[in-house]
mmCIF file of C-alpha atoms and ligand atoms in Angstrom:
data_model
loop_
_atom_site.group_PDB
_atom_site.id
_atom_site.type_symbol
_atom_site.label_atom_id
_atom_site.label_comp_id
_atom_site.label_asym_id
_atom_site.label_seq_id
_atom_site.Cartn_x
_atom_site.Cartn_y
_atom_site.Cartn_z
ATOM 1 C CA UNK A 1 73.615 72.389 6.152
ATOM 2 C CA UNK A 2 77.175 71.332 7.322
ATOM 3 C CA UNK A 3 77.893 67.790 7.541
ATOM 4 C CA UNK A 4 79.626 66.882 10.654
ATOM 5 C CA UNK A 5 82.280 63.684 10.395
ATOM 6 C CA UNK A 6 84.022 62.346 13.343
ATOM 7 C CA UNK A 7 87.269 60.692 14.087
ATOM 8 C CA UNK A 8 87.740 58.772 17.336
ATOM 9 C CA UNK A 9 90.237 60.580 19.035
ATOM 10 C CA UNK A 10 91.183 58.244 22.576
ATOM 11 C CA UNK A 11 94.410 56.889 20.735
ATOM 12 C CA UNK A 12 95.968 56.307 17.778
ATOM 13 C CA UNK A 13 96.652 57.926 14.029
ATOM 14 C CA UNK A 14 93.498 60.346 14.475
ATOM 15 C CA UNK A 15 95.124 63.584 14.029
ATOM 16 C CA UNK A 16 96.406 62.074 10.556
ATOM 17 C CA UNK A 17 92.650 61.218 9.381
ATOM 18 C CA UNK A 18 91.508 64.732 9.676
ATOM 19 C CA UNK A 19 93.996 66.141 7.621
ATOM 20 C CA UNK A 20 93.226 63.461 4.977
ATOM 21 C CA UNK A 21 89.852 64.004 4.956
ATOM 22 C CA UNK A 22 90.050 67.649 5.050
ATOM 23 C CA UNK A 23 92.005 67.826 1.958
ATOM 24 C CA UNK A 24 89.369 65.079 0.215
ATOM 25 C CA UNK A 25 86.633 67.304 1.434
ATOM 26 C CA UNK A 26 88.556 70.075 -0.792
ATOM 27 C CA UNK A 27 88.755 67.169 -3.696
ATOM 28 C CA UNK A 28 85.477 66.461 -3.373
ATOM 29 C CA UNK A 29 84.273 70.117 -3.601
ATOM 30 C CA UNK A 30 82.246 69.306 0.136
ATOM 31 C CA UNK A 31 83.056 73.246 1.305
ATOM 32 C CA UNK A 32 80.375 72.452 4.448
ATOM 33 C CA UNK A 33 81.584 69.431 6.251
ATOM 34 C CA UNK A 34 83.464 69.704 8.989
ATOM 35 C CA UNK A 35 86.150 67.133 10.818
ATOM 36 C CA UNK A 36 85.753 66.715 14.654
ATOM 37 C CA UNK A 37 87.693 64.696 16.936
ATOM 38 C CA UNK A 38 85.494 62.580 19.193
ATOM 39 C CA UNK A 39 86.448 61.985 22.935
ATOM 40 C CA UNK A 40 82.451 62.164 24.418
ATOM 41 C CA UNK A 41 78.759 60.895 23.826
ATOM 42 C CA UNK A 42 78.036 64.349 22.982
ATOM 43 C CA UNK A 43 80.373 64.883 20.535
ATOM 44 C CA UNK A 44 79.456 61.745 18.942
ATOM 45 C CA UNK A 45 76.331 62.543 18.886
ATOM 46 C CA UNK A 46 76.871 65.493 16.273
ATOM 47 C CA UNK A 47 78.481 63.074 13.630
ATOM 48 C CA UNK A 48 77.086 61.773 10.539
ATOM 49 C CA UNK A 49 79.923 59.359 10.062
ATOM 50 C CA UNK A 50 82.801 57.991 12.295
ATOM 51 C CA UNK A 51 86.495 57.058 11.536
ATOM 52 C CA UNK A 52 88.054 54.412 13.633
ATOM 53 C CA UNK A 53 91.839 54.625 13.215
ATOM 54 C CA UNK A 54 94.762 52.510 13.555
ATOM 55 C CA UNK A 55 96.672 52.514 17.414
ATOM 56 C CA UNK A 56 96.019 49.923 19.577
ATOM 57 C CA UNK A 57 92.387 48.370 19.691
ATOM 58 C CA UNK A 58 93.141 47.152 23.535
ATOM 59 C CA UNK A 59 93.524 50.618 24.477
ATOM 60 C CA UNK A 60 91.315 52.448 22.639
ATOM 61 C CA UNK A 61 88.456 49.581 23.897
ATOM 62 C CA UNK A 62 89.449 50.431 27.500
ATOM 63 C CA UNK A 63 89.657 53.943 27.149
ATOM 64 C CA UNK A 64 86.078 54.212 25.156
ATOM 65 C CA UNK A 65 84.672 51.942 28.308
ATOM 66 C CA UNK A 66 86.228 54.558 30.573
ATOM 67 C CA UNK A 67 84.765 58.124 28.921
ATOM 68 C CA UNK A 68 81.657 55.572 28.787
ATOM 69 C CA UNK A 69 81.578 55.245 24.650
ATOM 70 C CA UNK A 70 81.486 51.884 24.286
ATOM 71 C CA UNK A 71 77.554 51.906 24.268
ATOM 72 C CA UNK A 72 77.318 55.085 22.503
ATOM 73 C CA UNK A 73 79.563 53.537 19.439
ATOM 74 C CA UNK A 74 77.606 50.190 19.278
ATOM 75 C CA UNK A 75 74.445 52.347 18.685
ATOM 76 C CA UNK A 76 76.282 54.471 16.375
ATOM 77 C CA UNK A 77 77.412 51.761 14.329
ATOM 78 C CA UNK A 78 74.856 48.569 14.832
ATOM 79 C CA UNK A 79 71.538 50.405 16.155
ATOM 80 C CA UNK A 80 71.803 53.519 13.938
ATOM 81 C CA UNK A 81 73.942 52.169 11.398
ATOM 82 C CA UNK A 82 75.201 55.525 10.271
ATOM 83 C CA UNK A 83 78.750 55.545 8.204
ATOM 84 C CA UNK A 84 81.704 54.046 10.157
ATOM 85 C CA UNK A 85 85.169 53.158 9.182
ATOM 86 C CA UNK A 86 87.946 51.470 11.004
ATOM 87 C CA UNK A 87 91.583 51.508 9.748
ATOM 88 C CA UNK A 88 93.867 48.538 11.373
ATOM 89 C CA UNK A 89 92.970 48.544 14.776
ATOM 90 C CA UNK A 90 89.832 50.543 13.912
ATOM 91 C CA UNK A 91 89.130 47.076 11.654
ATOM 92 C CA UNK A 92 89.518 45.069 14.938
ATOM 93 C CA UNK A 93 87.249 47.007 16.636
ATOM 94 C CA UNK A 94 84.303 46.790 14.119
ATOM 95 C CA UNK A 95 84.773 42.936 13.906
ATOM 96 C CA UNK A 96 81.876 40.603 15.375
ATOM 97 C CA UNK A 97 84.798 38.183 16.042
ATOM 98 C CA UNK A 98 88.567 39.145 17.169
ATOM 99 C CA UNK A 99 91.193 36.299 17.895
ATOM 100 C CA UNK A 100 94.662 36.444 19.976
ATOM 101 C CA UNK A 101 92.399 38.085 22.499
ATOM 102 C CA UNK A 102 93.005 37.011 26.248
ATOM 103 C CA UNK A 103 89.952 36.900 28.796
ATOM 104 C CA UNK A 104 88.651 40.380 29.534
ATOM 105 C CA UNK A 105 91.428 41.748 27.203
ATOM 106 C CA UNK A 106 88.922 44.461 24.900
ATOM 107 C CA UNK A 107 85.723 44.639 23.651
ATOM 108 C CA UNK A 108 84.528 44.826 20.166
ATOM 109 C CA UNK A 109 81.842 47.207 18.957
ATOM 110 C CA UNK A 110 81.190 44.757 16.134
ATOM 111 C CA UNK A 111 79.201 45.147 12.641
ATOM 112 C CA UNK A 112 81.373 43.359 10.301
ATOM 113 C CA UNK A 113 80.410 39.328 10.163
ATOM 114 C CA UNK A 114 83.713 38.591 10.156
ATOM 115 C CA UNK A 115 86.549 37.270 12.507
ATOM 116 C CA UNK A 116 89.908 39.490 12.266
ATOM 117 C CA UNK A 117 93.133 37.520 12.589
ATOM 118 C CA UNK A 118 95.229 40.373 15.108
ATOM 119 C CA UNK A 119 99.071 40.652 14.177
ATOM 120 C CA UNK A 120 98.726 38.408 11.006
ATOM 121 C CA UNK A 121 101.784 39.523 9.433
ATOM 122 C CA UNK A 122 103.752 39.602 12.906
ATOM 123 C CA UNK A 123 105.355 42.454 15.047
ATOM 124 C CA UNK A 124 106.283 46.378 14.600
ATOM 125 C CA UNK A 125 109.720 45.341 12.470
ATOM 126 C CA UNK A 126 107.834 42.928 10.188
ATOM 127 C CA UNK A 127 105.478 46.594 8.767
ATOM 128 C CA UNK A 128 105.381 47.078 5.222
ATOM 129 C CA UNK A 129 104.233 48.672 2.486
ATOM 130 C CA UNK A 130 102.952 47.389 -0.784
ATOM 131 C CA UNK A 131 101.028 48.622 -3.970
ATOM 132 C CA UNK A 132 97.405 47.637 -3.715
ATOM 133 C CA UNK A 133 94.796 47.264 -6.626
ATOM 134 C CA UNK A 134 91.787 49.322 -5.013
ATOM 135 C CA UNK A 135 88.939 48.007 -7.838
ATOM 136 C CA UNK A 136 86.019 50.148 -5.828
ATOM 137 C CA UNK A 137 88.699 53.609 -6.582
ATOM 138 C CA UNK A 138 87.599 52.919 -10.433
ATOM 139 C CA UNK A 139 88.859 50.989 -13.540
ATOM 140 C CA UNK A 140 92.310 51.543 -13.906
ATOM 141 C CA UNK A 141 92.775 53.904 -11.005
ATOM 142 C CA UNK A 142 96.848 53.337 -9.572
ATOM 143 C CA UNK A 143 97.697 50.993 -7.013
ATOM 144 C CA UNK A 144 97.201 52.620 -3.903
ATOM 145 C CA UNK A 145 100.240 52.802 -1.368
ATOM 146 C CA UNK A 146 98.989 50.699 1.601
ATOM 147 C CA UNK A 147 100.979 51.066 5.032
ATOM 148 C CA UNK A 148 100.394 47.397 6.889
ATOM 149 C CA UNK A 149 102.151 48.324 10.410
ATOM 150 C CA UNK A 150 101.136 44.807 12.963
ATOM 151 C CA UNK A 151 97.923 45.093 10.539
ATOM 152 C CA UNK A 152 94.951 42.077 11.362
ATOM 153 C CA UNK A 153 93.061 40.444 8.106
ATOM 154 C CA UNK A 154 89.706 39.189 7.960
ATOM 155 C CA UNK A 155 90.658 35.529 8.317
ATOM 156 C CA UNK A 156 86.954 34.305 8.426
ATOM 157 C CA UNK A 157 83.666 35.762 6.597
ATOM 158 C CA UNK A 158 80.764 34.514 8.746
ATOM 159 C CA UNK A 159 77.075 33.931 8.093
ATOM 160 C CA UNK A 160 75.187 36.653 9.022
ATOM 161 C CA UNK A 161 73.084 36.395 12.044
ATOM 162 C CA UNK A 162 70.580 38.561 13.434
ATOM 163 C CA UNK A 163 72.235 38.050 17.125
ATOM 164 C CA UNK A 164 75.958 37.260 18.421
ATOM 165 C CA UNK A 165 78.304 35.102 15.956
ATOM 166 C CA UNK A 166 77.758 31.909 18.289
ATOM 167 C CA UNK A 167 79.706 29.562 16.488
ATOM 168 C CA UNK A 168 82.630 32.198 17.618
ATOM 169 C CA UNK A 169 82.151 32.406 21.318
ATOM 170 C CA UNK A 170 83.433 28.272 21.502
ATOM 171 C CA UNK A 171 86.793 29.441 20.211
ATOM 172 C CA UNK A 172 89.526 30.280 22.576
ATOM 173 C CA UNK A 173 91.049 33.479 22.720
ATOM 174 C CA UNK A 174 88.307 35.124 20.662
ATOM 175 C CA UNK A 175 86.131 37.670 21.648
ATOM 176 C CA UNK A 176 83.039 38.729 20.356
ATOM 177 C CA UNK A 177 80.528 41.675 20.081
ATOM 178 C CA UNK A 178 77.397 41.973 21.553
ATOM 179 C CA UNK A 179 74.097 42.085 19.430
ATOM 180 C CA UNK A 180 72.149 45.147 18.577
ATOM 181 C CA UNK A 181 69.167 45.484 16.140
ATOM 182 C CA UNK A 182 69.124 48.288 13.296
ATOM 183 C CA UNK A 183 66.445 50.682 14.632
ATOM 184 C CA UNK A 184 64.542 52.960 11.961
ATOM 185 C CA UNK A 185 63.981 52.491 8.037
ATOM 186 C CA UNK A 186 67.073 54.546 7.697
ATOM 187 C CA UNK A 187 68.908 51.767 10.238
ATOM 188 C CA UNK A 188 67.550 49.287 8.199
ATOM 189 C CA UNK A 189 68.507 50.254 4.804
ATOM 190 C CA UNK A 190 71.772 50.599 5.629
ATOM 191 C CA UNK A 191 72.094 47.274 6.646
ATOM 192 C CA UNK A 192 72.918 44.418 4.553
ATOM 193 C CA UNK A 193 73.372 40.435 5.291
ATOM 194 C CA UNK A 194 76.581 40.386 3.322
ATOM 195 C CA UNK A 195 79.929 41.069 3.678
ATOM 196 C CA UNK A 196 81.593 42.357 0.332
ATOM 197 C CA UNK A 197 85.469 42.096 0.126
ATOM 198 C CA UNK A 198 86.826 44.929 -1.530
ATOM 199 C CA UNK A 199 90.526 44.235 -1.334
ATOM 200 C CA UNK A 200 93.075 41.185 -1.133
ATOM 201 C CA UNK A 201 96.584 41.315 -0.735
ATOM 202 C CA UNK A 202 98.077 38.710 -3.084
ATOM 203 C CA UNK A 203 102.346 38.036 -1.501
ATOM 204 C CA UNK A 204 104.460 36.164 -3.872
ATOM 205 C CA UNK A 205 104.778 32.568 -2.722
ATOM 206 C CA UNK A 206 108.597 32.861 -2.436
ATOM 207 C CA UNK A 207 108.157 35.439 0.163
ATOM 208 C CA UNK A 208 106.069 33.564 2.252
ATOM 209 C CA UNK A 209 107.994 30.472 1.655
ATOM 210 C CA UNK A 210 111.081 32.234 3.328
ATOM 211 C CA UNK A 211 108.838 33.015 6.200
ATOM 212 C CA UNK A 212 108.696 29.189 6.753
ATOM 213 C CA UNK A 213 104.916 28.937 6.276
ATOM 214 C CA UNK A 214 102.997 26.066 4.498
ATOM 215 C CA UNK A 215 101.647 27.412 0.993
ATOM 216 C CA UNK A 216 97.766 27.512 0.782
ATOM 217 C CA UNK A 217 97.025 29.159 -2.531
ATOM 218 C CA UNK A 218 93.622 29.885 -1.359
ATOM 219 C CA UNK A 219 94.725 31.256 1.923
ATOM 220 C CA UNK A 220 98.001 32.479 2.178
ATOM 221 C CA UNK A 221 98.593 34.809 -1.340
ATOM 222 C CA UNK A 222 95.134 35.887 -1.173
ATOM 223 C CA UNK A 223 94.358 37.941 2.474
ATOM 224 C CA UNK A 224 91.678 40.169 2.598
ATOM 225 C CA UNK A 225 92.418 43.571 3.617
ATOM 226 C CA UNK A 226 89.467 45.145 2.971
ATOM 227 C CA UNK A 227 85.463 44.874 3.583
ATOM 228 C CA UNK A 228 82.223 46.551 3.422
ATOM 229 C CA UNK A 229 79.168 45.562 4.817
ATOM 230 C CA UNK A 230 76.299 47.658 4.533
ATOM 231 C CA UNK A 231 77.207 51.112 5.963
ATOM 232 C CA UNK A 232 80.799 49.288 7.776
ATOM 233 C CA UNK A 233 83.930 49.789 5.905
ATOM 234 C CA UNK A 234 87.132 48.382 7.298
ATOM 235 C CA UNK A 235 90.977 48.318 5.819
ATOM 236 C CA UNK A 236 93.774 46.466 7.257
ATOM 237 C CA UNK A 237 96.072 49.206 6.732
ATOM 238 C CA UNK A 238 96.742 52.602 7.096
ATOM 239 C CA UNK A 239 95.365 55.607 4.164
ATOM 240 C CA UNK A 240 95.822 57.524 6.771
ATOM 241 C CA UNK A 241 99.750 57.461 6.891
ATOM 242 C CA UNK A 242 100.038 58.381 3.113
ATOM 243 C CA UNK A 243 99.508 61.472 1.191
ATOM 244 C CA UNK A 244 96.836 59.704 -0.517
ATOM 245 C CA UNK A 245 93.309 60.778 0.026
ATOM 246 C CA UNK A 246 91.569 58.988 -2.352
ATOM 247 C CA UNK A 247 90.117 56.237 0.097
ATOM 248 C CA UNK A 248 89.396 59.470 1.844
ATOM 249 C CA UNK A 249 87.056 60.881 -1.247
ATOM 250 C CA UNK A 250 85.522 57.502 -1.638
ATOM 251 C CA UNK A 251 84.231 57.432 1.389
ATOM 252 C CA UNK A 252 82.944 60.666 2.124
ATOM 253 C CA UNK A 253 81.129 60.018 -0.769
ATOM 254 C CA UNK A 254 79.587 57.269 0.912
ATOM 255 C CA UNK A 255 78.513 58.923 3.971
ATOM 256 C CA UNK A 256 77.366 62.184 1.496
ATOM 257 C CA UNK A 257 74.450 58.716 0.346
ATOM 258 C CA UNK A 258 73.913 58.143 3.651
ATOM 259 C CA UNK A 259 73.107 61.766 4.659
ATOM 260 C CA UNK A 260 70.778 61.847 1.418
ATOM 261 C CA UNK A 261 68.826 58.526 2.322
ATOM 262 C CA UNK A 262 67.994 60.024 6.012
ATOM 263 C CA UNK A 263 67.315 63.218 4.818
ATOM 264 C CA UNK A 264 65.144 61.358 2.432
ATOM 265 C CA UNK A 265 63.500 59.377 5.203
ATOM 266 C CA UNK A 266 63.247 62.112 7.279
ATOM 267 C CA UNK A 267 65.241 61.027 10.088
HETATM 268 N N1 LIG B 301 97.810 45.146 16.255
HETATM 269 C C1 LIG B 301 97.091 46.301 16.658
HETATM 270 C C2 LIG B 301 95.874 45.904 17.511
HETATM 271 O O1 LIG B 301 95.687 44.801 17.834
HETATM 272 C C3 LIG B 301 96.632 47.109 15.467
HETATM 273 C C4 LIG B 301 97.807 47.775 14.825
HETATM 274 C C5 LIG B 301 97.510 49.050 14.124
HETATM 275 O O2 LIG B 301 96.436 49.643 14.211
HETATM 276 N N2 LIG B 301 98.496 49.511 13.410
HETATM 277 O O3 LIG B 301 95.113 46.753 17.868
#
């Protein structure tokens, strides 16, 4: 039976995603998935797992509001929890908590319990690339080239709870996503009460020093990039915009366990 993934398609680096994961499909030997772009409920509907890419997360927040996704993609994500993954502004998107947000400014979707720091490394001109150590790609495997273009971090890790991140909603400029519950054993085994960091980005202390920051070892040279909780897998930066599909292959190996667990379930 052909396994159906979806990219968001409203804005953003989504025409990039399906080429990657077409050609880690072909790595992968997965000859009967295919790679849709998603603009409607309905085509959402037909996915086993989403791809949230990079753009703008204010936009693409409006826009899913306006083709009336928003709800769709919270119970994709939160009440279904079938595979999701957000690149950059994808990552924003799938945050509980989201700072430098003004009143009314985007919604989240939410299932990571963490609060993204927007812009962290400044504007467009202040993008970069750097070699990352990608542990979860195997022992050994070679720094992967990661794209950071106005790219957020996960600033904050928070405690898990079973409704909104309250402590959040006190904070100014933050927004925060609504609660839903995991529905279904297969919901519920894909949900977990941890967040896992998978990736930090360690910046010599010289190079942040002649950005004029204070020095926090434990802060500053050590920002996570990447997360997984459960079934919700976020990077700060950009596969997408390499020739690299290995993140790719990873993670349609994830969603290929996911697809077995519900078959398994029967749902
Ligand atoms: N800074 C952007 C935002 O807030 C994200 C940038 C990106 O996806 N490259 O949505």
């Amino acid at each position: 039976m052909t396994v159906t993934v979806g990219v968001l398609a409203l804005q953003g680096a989504f025409f990039e995603h399906i080429q990657l994961l077409k050609k880690a499909a072909e790595q992968n030997f997965l000859p009967d998935w295919e790679f849709i772009e998603v603009r409607t409920p309905q085509e959402l509907e037909r996915c086993a797992g989403l791809v949230l890419p990079g753009g703008e997360s204010t936009t693409m927040s409006l826009v899913a509001a306006r083709s009336n996704l928003l709800e769709p993609l919270r119970d994709f994500v939160k009440v279904h929890r079938k595979p999701v993954w957000g690149t950059c502004a994808g990552l924003i998107l799938l945050a509980e908590s989201a700072n430098k947000t003004k009143k009314g400014g985007q919604e989240l979707i939410g299932g990571l319990d963490v609060r993204v720091n927007r812009n962290h490394f400044g504007r467009q001109t202040e993008s970069f690339q750097a070699p990352l150590d990608l542990p979860f790609l195997g022992e050994g495997a070679p720094a992967f080239p990661a794209v950071f273009i106005r790219a957020p971090i996960v600033e904050r890790i928070l405690p898990h709870q079973k409704g909104i991140q309250t402590g959040e909603t006190e904070l100014e400029e933050t927004v925060v996503a609504p609660s839903r519950q995991a529905k279904g054993a297969a919901a519920e085994a894909a949900t977990a009460d941890h967040v896992e960091v998978l990736a930090t980005l360690s910046r010599p202390a010289s190079q942040i020093a002649t950005q004029g920051r204070d020095i926090s070892p434990d802060k500053e040279l050590g920002d996570i990039v990447a997360v997984q909780q459960g079934n919700v897998f976020g990077t700060s930066f950009h596969p997408e915009l390499t020739g690299d599909a290995r993140i790719h292959a990873w993670w349609l190996r994830q969603v290929q366990a996911a697809v077995n667990i519900r078959n398994k379930l029967g749902q």
